[in-house]
Coordinates of C-alpha atoms and ligand atoms in Angstrom, one line a residue:
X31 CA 0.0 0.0 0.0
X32 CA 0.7 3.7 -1.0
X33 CA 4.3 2.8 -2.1
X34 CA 4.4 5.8 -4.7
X35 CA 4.0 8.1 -1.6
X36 CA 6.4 6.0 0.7
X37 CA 9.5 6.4 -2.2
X38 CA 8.3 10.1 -2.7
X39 CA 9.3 10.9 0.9
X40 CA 11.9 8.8 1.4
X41 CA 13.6 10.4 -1.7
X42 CA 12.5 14.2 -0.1
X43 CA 14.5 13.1 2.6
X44 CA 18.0 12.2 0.9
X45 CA 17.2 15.3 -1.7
X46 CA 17.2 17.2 1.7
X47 CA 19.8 15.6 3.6
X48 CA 22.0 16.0 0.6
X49 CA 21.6 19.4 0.3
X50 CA 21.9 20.8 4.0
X51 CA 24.3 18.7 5.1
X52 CA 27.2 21.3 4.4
X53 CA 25.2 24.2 5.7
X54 CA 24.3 22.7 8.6
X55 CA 28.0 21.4 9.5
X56 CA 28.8 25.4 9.4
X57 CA 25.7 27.6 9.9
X58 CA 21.5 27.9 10.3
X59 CA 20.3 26.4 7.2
X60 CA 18.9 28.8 4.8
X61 CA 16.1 28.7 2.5
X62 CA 18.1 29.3 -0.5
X63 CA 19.9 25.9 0.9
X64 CA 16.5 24.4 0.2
X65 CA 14.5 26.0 -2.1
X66 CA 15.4 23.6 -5.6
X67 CA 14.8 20.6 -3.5
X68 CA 11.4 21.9 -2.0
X69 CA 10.2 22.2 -5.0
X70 CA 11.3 19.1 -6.1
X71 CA 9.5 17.5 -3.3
X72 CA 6.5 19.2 -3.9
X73 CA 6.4 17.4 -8.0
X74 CA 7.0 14.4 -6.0
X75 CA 4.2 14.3 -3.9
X76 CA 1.8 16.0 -6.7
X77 CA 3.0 12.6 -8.6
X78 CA 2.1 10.6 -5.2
X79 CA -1.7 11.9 -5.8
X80 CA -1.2 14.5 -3.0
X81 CA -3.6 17.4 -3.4
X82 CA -1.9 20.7 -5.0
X83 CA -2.4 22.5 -1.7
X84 CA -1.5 19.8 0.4
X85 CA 1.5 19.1 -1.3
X86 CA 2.3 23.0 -0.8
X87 CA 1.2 22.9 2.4
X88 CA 3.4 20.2 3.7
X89 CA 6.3 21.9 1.9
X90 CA 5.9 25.3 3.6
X91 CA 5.8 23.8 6.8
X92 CA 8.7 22.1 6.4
X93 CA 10.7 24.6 5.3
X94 CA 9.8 26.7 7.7
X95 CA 10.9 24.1 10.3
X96 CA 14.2 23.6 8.6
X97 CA 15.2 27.1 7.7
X98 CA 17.0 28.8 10.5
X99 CA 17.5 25.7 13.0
X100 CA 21.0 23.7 13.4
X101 CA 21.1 20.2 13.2
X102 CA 22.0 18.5 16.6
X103 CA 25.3 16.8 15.8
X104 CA 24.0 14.0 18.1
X105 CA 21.4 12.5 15.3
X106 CA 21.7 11.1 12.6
X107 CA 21.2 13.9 9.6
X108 CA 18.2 11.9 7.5
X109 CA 16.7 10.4 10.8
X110 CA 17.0 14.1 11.8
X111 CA 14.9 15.3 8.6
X112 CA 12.6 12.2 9.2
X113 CA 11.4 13.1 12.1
X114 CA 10.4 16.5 11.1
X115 CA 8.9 15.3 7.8
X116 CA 6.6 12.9 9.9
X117 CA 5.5 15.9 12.4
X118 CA 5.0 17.8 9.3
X119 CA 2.7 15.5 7.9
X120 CA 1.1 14.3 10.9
X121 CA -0.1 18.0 11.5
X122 CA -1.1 18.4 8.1
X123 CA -3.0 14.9 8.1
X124 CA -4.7 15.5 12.0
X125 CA -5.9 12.7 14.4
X126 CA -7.6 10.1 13.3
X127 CA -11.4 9.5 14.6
X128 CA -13.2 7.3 17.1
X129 CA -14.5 3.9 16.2
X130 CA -17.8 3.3 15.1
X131 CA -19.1 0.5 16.9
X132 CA -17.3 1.4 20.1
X133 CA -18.9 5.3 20.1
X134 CA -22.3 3.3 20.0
X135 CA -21.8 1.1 22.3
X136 CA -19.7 3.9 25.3
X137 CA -23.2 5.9 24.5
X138 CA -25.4 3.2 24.9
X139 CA -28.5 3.7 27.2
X140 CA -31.9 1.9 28.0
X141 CA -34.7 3.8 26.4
X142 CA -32.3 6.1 24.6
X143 CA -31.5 7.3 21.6
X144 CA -29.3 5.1 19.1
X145 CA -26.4 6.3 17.4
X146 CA -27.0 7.4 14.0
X147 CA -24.5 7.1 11.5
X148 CA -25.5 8.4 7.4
X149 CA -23.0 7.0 5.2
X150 CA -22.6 9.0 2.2
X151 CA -20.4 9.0 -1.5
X152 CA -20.9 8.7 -5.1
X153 CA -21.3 5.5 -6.9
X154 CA -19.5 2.9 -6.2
X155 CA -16.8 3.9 -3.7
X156 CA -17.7 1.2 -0.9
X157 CA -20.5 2.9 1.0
X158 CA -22.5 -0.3 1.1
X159 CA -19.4 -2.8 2.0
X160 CA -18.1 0.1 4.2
X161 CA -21.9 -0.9 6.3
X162 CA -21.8 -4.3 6.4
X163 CA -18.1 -4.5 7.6
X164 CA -19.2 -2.2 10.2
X165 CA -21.9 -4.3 11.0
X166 CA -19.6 -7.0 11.5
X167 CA -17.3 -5.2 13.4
X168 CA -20.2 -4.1 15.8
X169 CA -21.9 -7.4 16.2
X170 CA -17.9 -8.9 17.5
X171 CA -18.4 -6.1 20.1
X172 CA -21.9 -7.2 21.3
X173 CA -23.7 -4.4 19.6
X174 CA -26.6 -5.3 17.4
X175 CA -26.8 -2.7 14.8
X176 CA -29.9 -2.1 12.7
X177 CA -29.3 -1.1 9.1
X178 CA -31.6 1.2 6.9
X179 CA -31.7 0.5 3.2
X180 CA -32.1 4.1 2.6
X181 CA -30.9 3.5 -1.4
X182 CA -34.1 3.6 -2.9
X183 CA -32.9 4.3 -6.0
X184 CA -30.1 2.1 -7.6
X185 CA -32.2 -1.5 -9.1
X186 CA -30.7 -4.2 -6.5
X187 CA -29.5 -1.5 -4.0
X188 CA -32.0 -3.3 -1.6
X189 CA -31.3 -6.6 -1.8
X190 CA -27.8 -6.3 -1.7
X191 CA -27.8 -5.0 1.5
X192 CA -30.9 -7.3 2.8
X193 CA -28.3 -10.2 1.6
X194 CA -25.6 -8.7 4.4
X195 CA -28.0 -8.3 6.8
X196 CA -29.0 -11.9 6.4
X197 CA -25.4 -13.2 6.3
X198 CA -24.8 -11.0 9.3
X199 CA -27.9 -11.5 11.4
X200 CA -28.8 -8.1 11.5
X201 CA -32.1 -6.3 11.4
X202 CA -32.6 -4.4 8.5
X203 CA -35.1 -1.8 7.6
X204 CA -35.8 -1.8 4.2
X205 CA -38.4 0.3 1.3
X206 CA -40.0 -0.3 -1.9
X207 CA -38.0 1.5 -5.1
X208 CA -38.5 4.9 -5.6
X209 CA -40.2 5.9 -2.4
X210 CA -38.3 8.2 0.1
X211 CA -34.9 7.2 1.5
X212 CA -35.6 9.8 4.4
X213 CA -39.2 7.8 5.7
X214 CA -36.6 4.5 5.5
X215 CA -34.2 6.1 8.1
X216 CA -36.6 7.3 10.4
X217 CA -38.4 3.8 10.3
X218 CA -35.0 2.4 11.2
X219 CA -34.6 4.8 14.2
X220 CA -37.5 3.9 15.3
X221 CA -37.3 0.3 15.1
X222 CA -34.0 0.4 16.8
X223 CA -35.7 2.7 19.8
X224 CA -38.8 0.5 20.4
X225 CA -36.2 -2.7 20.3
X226 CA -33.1 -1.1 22.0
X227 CA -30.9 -1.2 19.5
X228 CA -27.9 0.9 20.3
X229 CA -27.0 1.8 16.5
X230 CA -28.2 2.7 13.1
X231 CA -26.5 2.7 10.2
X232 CA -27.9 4.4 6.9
X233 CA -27.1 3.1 3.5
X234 CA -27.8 5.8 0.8
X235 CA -27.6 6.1 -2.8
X236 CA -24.7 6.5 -4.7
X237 CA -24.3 10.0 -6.4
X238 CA -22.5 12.3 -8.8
X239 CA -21.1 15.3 -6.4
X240 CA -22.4 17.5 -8.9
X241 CA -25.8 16.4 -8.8
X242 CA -27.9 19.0 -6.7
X243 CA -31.3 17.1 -6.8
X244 CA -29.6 14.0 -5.5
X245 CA -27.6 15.9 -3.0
X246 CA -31.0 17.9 -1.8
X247 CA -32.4 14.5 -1.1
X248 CA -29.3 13.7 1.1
X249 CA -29.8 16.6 3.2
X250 CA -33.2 15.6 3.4
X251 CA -32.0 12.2 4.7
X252 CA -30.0 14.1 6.8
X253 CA -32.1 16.5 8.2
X254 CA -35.0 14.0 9.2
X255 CA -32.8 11.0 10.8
X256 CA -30.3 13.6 12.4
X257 CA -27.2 11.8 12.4
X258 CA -23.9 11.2 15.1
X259 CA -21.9 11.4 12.4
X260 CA -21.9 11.7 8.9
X261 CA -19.1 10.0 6.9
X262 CA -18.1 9.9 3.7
X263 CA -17.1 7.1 1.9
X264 CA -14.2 7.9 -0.8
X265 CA -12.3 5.2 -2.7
X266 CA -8.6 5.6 -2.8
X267 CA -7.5 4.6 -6.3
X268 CA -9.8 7.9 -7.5
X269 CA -7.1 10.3 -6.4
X270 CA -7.7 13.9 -6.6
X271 CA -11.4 13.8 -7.3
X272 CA -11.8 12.0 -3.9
X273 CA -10.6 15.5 -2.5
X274 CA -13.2 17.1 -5.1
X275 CA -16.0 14.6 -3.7
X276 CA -15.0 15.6 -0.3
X277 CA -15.0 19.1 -0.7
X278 CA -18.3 18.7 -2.4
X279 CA -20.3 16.7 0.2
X280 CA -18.5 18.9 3.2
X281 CA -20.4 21.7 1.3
X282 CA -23.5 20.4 0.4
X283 CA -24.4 18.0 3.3
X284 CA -21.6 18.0 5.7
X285 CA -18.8 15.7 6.8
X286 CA -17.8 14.7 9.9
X287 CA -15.5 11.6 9.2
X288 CA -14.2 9.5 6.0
X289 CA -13.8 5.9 5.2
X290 CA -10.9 5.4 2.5
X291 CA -11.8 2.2 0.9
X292 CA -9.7 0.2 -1.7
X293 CA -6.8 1.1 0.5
X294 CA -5.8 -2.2 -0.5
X295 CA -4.9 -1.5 -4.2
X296 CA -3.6 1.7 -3.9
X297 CA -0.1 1.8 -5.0
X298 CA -0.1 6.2 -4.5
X299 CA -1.0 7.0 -1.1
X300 CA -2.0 10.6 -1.8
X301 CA -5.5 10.1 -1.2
X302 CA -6.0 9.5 2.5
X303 CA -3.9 12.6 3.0
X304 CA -5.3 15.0 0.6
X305 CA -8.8 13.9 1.6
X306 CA -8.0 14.7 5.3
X307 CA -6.1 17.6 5.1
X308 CA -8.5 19.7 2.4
X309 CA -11.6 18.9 4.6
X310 CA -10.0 18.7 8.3
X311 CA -12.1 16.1 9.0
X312 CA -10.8 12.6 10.4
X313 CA -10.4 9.8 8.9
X314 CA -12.1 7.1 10.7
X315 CA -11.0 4.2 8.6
X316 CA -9.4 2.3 6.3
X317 CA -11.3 -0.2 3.9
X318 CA -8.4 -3.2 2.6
X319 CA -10.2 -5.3 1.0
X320 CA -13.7 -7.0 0.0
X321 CA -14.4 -9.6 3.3
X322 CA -15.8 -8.3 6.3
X323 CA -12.9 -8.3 8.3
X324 CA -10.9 -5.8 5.7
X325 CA -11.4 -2.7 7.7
X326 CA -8.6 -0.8 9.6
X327 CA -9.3 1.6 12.7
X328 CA -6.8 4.6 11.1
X329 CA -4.3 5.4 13.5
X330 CA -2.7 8.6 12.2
X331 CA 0.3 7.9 14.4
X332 CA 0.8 4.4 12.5
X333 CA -0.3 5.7 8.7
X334 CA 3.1 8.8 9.1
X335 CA 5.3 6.2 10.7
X336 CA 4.2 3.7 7.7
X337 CA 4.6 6.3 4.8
X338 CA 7.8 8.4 6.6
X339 CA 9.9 5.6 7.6
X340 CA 8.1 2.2 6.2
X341 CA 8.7 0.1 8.9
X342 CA 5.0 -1.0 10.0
X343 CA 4.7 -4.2 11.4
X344 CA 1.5 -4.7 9.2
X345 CA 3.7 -4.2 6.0
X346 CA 4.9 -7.8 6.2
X347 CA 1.8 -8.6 5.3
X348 CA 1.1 -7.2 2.1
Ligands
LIG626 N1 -10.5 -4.1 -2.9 C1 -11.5 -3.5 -2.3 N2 -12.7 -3.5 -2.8 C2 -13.7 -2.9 -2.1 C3 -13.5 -2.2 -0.9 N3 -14.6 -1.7 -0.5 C4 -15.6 -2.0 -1.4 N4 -15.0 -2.7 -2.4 C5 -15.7 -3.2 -3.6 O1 -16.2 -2.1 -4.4 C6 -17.4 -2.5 -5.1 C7 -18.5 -1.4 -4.8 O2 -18.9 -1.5 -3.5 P1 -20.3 -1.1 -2.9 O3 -20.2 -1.3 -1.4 O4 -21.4 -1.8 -3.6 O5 -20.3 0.4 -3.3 P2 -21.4 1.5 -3.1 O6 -20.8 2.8 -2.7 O7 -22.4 1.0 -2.1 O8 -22.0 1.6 -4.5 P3 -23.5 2.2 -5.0 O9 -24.5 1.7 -4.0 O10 -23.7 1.8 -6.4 O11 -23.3 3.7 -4.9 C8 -17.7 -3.9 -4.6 O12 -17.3 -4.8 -5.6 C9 -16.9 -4.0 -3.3 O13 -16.6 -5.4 -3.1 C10 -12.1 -2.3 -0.4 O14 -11.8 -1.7 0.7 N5 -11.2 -2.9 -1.1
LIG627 MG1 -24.5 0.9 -2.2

């Protein structure tokens, strides 16, 4: 995974270790010390799939943490870089977000409302995978979600879900074609209250980011089944119009946390960041696969220590 990103900043860091090692044996580094290889960096991460801005972003910060400062003699000159690189990005990129399954579960109550999650993307991306590993992922935890077919509109949307549910032993709330996704949620949050279900999760229809209509019906959705948390679902190997889809729906309906599925295939890496740092919204996972047990918790922490210095112990394995 995101090996394209991985070389990109491992080659940032011998560019910039090559070129402030004099300086820094005799002075401050300066900026004209740095400023080919910045840009340079900056290509490289553009290549990567990082988001123009990000890409800038990252490079302005870390210019301005090299410029002026002195290299302890004590460390190690690229393990030196390394570790400002991964600050860098770790600031850029922010935390990562709470679990799904736990959240319901810590706010869990007789009689009280269930946590409402709206998953939302365009066509395709993982949304209704995303729910069923989820689903999974909850039921291991001893929390019996209920799921809301709330894609009234793709032919099979319904029954593909309805087969998860099944396979899952799930409730699931479902409606006939073309009548409204938004009466589907409530049903479900009202099934789950009369049962004492601690969590919802809302399956919509996948939709172009330009289209308003489709978007108007989300904030419909949205407004009626007033979500915990809304996430996005966004599939990695789409690159830069993942950070257009997230800028969209953070616009048009809101975002409070995103899935990056397909994790699994991506050979860039750009994605995750970009999509995180252009929205400053969490990401809350990361989808690895098609099986129900290829979803990863994101740990921020872990993601910079994989991309800066590509020693994860989970790297073995792919
Ligand atoms: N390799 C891989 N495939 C995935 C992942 N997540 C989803 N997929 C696959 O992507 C395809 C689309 O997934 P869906 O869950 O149907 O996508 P969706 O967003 O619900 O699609 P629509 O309902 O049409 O909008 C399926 O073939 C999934 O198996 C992932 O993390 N890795
Ligand atoms: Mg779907």
């Amino acid at each position: 995974m995101f090996g394209k990103l991985r070389s990109a900043l491992s080659r940032a860091v011998s560019s910039l270790a090559r070129s402030v090692r004099e300086a820094a044996a005799l002075r401050e580094i300066k900026l004209s010390d740095i400023e080919d290889v910045m840009e340079e960096i900056k290509l490289e991460l553009i290549e990567a799939e990082v988001a123009y801005d990000v890409a800038e972003e990252i490079v302005e910060r870390l210019a301005g943490r090299l410029v002026g400062s002195k290299i302890p003699r004590s460390v190690k000159l690229e393990d030196h870089i390394r570790s400002v690189l991964a600050e860098v990005i770790y600031e850029v990129l922010g935390e990562g977000g709470l679990d799904i399954p736990e959240e319901a579960r810590a706010r869990c109550s007789p009689g009280g409302r269930p946590y409402v999650v709206v998953f939302l993307g365009v066509n395709g991306v993982g949304k209704t995978t995303s729910i069923a590993k989820i689903a999974y992922r909850a039921k291991r935890l001893g929390v019996t979600p209920v799921l809301a077919a709330a894609d009234t509109f793709r032919a099979g949307a319904q029954e593909q879900l309805a087969y998860h549910a099944e396979r899952l032993g799930v409730p699931i709330i479902t409606g006939r074609y073309g009548s409204d996704p938004a009466s589907v949620a409530y049903d479900a949050i009202e099934y789950a209250k009369a049962r004492n279900h601690c969590l919802v999760l809302v399956d919509t229809a996948g939709r172009m980011h330009t289209d308003y209509d489709l978007m108007g019906e989300l904030r419909k959705i949205v407004r009626v089944s007033k979500p915990d948390l809304r996430v996005l679902v966004v599939d990695a190997l789409t690159g830069n119009d993942a950070v257009e889809q997230a800028r969209m729906f953070n616009e048009g309906v809101g975002v409070d946390g995103v899935i990056i599925t397909k994790a699994d295939a991506d050979v860039k890496g750009g994605a995750a960041l970009s999509v995180a740092a252009t929205i400053r919204k969490p990401i809350l996972y990361l989808g690895v696969g098609q099986g129900y047990e290829d979803l990863e918790v994101f740990d921020a922490r872990e993601f910079v220590k994989k991309i800066v210095w590509g020693n994860s112990s989970q790297e073995g394995k792919r």
